[in-house]
mmCIF file of C-alpha atoms and ligand atoms in Angstrom:
data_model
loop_
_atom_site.group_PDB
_atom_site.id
_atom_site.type_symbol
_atom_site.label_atom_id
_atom_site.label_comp_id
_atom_site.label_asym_id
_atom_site.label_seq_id
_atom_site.Cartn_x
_atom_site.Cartn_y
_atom_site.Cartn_z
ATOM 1 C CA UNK O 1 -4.780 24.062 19.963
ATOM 2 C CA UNK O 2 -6.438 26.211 22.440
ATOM 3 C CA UNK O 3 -5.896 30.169 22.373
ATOM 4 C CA UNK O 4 -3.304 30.261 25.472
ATOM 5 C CA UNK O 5 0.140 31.305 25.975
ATOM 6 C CA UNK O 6 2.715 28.849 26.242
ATOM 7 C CA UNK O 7 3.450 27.037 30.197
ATOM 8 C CA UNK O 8 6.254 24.750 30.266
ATOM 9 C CA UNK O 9 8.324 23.084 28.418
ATOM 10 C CA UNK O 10 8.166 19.034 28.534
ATOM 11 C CA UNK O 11 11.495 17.464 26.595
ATOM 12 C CA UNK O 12 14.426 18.723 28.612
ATOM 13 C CA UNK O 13 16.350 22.059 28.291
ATOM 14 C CA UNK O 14 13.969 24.016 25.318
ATOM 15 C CA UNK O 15 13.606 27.309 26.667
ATOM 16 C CA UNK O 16 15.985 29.794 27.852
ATOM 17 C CA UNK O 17 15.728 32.129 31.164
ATOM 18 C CA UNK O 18 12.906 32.719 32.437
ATOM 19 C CA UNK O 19 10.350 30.705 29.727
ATOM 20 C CA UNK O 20 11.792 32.343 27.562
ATOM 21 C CA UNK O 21 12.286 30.684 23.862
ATOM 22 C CA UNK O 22 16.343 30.234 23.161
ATOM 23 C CA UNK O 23 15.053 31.053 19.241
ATOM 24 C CA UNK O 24 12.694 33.664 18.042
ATOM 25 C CA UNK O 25 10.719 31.363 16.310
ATOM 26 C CA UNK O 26 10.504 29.060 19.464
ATOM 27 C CA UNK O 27 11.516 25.966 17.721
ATOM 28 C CA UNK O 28 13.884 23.405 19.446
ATOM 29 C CA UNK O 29 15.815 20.091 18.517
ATOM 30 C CA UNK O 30 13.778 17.604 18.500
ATOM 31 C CA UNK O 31 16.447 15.681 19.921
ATOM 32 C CA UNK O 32 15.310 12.255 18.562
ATOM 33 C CA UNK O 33 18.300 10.102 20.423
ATOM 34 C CA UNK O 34 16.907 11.094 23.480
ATOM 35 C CA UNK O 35 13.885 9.475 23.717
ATOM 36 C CA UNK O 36 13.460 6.604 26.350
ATOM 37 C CA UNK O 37 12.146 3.165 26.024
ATOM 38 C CA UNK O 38 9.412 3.926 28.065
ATOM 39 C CA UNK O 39 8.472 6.861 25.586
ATOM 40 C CA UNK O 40 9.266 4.945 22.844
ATOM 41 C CA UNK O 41 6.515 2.200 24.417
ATOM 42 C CA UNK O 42 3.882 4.947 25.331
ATOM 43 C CA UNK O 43 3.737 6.000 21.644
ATOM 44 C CA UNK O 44 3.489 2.350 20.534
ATOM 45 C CA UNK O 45 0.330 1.995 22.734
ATOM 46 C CA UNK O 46 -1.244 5.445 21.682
ATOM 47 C CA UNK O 47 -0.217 4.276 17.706
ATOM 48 C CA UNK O 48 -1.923 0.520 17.682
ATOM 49 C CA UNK O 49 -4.895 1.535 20.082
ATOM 50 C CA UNK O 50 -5.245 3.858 17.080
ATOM 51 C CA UNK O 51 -4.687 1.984 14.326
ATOM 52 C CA UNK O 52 -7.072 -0.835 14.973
ATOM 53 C CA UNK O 53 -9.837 2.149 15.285
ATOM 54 C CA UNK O 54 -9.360 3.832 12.099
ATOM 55 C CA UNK O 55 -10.224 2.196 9.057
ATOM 56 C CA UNK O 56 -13.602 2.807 8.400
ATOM 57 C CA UNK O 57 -13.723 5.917 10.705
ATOM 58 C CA UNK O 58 -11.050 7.901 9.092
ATOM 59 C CA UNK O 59 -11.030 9.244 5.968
ATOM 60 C CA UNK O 60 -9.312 8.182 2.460
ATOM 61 C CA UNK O 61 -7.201 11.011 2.565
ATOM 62 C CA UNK O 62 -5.885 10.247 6.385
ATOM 63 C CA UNK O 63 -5.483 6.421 5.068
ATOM 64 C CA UNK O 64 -3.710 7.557 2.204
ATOM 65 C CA UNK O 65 -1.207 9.820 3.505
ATOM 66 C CA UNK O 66 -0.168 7.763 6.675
ATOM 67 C CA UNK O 67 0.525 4.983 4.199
ATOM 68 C CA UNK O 68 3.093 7.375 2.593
ATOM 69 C CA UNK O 69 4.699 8.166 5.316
ATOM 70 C CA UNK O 70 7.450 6.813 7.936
ATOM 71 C CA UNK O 71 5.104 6.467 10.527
ATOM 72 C CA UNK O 72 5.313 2.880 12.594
ATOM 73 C CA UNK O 73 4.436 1.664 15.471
ATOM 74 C CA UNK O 74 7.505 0.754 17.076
ATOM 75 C CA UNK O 75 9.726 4.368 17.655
ATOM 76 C CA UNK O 76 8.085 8.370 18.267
ATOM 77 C CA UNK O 77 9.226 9.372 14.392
ATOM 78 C CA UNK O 78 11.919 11.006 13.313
ATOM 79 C CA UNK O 79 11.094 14.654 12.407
ATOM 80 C CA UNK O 80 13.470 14.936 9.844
ATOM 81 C CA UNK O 81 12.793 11.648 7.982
ATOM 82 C CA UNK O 82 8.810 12.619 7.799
ATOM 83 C CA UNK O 83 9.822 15.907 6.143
ATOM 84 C CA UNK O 84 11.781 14.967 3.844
ATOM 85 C CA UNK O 85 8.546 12.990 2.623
ATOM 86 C CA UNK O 86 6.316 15.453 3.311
ATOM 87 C CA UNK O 87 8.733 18.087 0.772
ATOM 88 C CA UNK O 88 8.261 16.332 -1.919
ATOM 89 C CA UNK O 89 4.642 15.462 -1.548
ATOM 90 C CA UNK O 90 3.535 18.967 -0.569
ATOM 91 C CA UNK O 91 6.342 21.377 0.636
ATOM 92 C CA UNK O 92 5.384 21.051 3.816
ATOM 93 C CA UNK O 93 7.929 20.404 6.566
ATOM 94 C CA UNK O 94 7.852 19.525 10.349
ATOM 95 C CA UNK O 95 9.389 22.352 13.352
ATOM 96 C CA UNK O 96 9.883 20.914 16.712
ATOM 97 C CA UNK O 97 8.538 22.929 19.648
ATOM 98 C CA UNK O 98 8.247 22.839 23.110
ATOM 99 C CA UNK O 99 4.901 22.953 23.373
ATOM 100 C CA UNK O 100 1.922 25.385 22.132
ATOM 101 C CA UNK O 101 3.662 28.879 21.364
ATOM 102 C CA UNK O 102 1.992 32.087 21.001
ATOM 103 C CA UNK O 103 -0.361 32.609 18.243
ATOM 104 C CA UNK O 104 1.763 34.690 15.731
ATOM 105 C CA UNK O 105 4.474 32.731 16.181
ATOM 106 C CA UNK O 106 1.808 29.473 15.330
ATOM 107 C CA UNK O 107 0.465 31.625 12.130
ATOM 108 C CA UNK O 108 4.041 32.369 10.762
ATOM 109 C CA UNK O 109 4.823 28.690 11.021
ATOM 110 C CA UNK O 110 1.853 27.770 8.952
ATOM 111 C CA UNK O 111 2.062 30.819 6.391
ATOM 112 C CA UNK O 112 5.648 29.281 5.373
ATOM 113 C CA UNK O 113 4.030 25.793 5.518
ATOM 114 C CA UNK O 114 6.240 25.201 8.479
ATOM 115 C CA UNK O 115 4.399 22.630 11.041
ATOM 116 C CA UNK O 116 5.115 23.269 14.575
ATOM 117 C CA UNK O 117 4.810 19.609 16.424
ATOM 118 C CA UNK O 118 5.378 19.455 20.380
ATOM 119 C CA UNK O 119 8.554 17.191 20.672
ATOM 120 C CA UNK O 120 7.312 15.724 24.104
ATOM 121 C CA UNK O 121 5.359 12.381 24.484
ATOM 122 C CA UNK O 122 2.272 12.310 26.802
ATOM 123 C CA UNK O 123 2.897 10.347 30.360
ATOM 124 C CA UNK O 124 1.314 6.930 30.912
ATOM 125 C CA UNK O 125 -1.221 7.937 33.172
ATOM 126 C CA UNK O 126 -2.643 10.458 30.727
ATOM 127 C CA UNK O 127 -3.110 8.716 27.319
ATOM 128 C CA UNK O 128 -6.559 9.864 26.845
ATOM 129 C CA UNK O 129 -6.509 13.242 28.082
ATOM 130 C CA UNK O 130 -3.909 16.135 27.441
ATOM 131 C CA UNK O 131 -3.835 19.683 27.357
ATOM 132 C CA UNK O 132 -1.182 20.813 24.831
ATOM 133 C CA UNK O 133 -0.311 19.146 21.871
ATOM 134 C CA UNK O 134 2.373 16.629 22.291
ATOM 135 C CA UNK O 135 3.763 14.577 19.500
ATOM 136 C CA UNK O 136 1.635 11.853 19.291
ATOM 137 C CA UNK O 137 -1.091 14.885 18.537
ATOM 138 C CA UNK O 138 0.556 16.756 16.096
ATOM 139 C CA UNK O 139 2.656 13.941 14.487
ATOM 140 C CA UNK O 140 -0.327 11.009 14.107
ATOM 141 C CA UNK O 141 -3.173 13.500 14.173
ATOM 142 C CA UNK O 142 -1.744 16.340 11.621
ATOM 143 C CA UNK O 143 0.760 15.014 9.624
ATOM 144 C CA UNK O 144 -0.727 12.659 7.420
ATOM 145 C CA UNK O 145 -4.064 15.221 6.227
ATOM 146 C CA UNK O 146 -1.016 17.335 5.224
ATOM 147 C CA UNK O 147 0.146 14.841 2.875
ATOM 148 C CA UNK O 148 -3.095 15.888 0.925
ATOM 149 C CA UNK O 149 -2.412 19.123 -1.636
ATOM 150 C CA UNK O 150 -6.098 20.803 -0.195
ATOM 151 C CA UNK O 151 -5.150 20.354 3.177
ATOM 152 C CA UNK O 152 -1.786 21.657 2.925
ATOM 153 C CA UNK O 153 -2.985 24.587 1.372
ATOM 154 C CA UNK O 154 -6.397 25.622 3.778
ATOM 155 C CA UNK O 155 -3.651 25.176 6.177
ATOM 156 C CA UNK O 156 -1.156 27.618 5.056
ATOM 157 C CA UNK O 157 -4.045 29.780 4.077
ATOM 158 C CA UNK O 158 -5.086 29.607 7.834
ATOM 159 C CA UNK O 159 -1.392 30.544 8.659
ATOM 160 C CA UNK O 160 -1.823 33.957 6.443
ATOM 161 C CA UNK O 161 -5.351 34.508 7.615
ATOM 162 C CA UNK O 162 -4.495 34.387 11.420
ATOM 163 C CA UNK O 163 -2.203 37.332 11.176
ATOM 164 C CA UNK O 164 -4.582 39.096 9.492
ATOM 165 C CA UNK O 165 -7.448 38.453 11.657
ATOM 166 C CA UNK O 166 -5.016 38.851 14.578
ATOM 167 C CA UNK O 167 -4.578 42.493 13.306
ATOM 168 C CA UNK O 168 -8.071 42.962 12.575
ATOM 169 C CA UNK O 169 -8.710 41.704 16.377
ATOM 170 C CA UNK O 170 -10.761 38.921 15.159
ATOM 171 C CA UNK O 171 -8.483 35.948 15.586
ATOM 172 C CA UNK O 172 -11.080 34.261 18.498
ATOM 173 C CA UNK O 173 -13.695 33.803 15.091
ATOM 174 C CA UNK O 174 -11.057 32.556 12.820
ATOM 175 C CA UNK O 175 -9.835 30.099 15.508
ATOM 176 C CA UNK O 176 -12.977 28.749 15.649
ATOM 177 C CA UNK O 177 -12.885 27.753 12.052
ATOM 178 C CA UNK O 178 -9.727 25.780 12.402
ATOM 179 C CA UNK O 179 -10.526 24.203 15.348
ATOM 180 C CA UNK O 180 -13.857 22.724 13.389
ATOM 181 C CA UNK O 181 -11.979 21.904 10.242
ATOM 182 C CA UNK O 182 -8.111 21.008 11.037
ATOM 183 C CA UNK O 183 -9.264 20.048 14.400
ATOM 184 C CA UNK O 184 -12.722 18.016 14.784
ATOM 185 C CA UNK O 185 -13.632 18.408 11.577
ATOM 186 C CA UNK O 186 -15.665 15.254 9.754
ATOM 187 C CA UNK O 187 -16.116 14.631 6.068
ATOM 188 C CA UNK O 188 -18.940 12.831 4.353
ATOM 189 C CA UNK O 189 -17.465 10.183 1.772
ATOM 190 C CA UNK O 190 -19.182 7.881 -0.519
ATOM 191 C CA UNK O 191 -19.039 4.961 2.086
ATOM 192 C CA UNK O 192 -20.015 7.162 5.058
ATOM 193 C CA UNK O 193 -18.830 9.774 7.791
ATOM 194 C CA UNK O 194 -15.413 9.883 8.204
ATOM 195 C CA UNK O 195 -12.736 11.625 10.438
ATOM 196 C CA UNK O 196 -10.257 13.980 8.942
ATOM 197 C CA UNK O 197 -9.926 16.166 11.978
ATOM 198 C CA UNK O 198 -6.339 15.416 14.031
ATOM 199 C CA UNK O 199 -8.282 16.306 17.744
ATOM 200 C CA UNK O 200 -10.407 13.719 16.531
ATOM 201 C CA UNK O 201 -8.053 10.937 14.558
ATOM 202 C CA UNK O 202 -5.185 11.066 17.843
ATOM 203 C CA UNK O 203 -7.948 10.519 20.721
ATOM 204 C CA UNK O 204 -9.409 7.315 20.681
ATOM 205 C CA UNK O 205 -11.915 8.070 22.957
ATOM 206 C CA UNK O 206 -13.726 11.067 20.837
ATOM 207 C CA UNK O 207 -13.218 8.782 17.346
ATOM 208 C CA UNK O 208 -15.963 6.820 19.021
ATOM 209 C CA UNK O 209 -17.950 9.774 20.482
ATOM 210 C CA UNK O 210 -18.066 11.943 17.388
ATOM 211 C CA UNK O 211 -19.176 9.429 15.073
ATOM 212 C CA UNK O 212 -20.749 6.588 16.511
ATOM 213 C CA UNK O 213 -22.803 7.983 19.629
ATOM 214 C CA UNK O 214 -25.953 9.455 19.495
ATOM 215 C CA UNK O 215 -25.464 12.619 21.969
ATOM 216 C CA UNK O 216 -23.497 14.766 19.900
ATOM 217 C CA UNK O 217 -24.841 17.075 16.677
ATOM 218 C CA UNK O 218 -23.693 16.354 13.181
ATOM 219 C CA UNK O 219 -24.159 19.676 11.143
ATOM 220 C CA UNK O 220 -23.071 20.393 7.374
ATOM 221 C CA UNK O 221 -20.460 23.161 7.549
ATOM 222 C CA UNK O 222 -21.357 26.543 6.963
ATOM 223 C CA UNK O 223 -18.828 29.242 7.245
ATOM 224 C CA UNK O 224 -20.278 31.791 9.128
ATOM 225 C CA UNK O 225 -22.062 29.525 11.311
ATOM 226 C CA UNK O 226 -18.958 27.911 12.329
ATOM 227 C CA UNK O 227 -17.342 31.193 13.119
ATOM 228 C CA UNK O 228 -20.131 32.267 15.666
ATOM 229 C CA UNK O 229 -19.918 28.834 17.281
ATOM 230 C CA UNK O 230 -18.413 28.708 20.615
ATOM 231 C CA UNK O 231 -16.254 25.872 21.350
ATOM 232 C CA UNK O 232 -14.865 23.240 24.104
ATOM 233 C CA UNK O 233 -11.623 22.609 24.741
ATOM 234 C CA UNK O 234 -12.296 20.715 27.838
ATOM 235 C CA UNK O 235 -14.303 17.948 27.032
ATOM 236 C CA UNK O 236 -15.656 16.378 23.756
ATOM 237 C CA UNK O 237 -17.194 18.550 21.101
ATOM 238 C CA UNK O 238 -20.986 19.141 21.508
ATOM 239 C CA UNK O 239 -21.439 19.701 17.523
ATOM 240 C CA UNK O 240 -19.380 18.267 14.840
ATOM 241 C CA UNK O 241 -19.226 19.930 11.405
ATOM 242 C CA UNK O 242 -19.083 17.974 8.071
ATOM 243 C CA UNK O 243 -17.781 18.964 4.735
ATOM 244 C CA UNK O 244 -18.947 17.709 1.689
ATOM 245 C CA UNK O 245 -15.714 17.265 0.008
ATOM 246 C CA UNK O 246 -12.423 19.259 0.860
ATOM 247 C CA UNK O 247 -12.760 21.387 -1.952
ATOM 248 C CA UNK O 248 -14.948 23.593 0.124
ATOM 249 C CA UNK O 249 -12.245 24.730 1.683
ATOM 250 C CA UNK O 250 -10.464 25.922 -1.068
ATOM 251 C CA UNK O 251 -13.462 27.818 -1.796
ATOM 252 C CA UNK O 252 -12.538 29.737 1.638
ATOM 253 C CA UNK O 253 -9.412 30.891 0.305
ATOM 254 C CA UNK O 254 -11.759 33.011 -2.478
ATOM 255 C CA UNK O 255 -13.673 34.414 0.439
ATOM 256 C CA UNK O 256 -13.704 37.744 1.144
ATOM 257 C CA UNK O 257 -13.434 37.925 4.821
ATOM 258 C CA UNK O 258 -13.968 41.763 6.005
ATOM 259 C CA UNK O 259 -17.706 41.945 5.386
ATOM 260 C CA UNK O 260 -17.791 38.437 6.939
ATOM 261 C CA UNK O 261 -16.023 39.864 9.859
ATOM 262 C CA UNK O 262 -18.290 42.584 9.862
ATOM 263 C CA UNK O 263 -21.490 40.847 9.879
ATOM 264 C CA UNK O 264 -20.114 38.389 12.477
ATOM 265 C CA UNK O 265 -19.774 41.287 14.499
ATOM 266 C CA UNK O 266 -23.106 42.229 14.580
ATOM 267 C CA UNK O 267 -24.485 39.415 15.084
ATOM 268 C CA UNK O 268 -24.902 36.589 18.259
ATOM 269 C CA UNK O 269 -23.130 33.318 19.010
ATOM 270 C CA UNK O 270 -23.876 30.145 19.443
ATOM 271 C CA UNK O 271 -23.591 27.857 22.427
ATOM 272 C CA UNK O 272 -21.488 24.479 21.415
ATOM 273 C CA UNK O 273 -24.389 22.864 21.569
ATOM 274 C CA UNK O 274 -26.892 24.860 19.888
ATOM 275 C CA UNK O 275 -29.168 24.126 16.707
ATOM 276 C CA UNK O 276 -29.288 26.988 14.684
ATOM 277 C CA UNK O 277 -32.614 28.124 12.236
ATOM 278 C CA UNK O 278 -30.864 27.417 8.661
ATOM 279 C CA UNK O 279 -28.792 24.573 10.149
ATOM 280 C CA UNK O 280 -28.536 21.615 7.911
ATOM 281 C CA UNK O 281 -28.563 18.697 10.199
ATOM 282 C CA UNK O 282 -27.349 15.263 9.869
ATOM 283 C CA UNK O 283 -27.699 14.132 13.383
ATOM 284 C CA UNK O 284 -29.453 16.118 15.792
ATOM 285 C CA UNK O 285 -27.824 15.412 18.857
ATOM 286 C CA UNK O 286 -29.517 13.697 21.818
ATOM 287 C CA UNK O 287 -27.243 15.736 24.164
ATOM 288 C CA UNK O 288 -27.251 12.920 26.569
ATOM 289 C CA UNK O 289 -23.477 12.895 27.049
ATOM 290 C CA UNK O 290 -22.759 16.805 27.886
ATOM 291 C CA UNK O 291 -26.091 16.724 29.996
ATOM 292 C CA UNK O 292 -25.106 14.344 31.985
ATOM 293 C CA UNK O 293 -21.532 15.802 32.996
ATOM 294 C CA UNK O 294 -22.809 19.427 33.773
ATOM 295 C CA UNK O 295 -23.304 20.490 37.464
ATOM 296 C CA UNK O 296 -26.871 20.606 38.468
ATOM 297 C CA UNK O 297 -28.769 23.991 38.830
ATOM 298 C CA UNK O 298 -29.670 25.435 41.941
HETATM 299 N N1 HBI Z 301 0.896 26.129 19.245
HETATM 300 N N2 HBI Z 301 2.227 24.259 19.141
HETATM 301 C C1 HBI Z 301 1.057 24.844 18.922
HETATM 302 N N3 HBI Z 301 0.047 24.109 18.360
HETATM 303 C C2 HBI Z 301 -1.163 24.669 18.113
HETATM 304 O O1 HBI Z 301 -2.070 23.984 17.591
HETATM 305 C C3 HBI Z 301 -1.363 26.030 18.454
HETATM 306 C C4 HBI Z 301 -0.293 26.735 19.032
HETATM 307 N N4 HBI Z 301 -0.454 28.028 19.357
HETATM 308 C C5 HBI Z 301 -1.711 28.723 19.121
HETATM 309 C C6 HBI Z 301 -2.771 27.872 18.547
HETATM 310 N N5 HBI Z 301 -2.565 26.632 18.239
HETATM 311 C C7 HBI Z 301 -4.170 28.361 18.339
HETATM 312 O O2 HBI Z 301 -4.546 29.067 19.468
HETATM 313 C C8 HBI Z 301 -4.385 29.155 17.061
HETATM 314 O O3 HBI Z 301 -4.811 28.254 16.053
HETATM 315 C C9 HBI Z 301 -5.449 30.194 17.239
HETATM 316 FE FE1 FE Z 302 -3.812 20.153 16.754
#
């Protein structure tokens, strides 16, 4: 999620000596049969908390492809079963990994429409906070957008991009664009705003910030705006973009993005919570929230 090297590893015996990955691609078993009860139980609390919260908030697409596949409440799912679904659907399959692994190693996942899910469960005490991705994340938050063809596509297309932004030593404004789409992204839908972003669709806490209260910003997504917008990755998001359908991110796939880069360059960034001159807003934040939590000045 965030730009970080890897820490630890959270489901038993993944790495080798040292941290270091036992496979150059830094996937691991996702050793299914060794679940406990107890994780078994945490994901069936994460899963119905969930459930009960989505319809209406998420969008069709999210609906549609968590209907499809062999997610339940009852067990943490079984990698392999989901990807064998999610092959014939969209060629996408699920990698098991440790944790988050270093960028390139993300990017060539996603460029072979590989998706690398964390194998480890949150613990009880931390349902609604986590800093890496853990399966309930990646599993209930990702894996059901990439049931849709667009999706599956913008994501591989992110996979390609990152290397080449990586290269071009640009990778911190292309991140940004993920983690507004795939991540916290919203989506505006006959019947209303809906979530499609997983950050958003596997935390119950920010599905009711980010649509329903009044302190953060809902802003129409712009490209280049998004890529000179700074963002959290400690707390809720301050802005929330929205797409008007998901074809406009096939339409980033056609963009040429070396003069982008360029201009970027060139020009400043934006605070998380900034309104910008140009900005197309569909709720202008009260700010309340993020006011509220920042340390007085003095
Ligand atoms: N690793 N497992 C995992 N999951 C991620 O979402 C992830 C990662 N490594 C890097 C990363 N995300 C991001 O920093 C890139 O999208 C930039
Ligand atoms: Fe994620």
């Amino acid at each position: 999620m965030k730009t970080s090297e890897p820490v630890s590893t959270k489901h038993g015996a993944a790495a080798g000596d040292a941290g270091r990955p036992a496979r150059a691609d830094w996937t691991v078993d996702q050793r299914w049969a060794d679940y406990t009860d107890e994780q078994h139980g945490i994901w069936k609390t994460l899963f119905e908390r969930q459930t009960r919260l989505l319809p209406g908030r998420a969008c069709d697409a999210f609906v549609e492809g968590m209907r499809r596949l062999p997610i339940g409440a009852d067990r943490i799912p079984d990698f392999r079963r989901l990807s064998d679904v999610m092959m014939r659907h969209t060629g996408w399959r699920i990698v098991a990994v440790p944790g988050l692994v270093p960028d390139a190693v993300f990017f060539e996942h996603l460029a072979n429409r590989r998706f690398p899910a964390g194998n480890f469960i949150r613990h009880a005490d931390e349902l609604d906070y986590l800093e890496e991705p853990d399966v309930f994340h990646d599993v209930f938050g990702h894996v059901p957008m990439l049931m849709n063809p667009v999706i599956a596509d913008y994501i591989q297309a992110y996979g390609c991009g990152g290397l080449r932004a990586q290269s071009l030593g640009v990778l911190p404004k292309l991140a940004r664009v993920y983690w507004y789409t795939v991540e916290f992204g919203l989506v505006r839908q006959a019947d209303g705003l809906r979530i499609y972003g997983a950050g958003i669709a596997s935390s119950y806490t920010e599905t009711l910030f980010s649509l329903d209260d009044p302190s953060p910003n809902h802003i129409t997504f712009d490209l280049e705006r998004v890529m000179r917008t700074d963002y959290r990755i400690d707390d809720f998001q301050e802005s929330y973009f929205v797409l008007d359908d998901f074809e406009q991110l096939l339409a980033l796939d056609r963009t040429d993005f070396a003069p982008l880069y360029q201009r970027i360059r060139q020009r400043p960034d934006f605070a998380p919570g900034d309104i910008a001159e140009g900005d197309w807003v569909l709720q202008h934040g009260t700010g309340a929230y993020h006011r509220a939590r920042r340390p007085p000045q003095g």
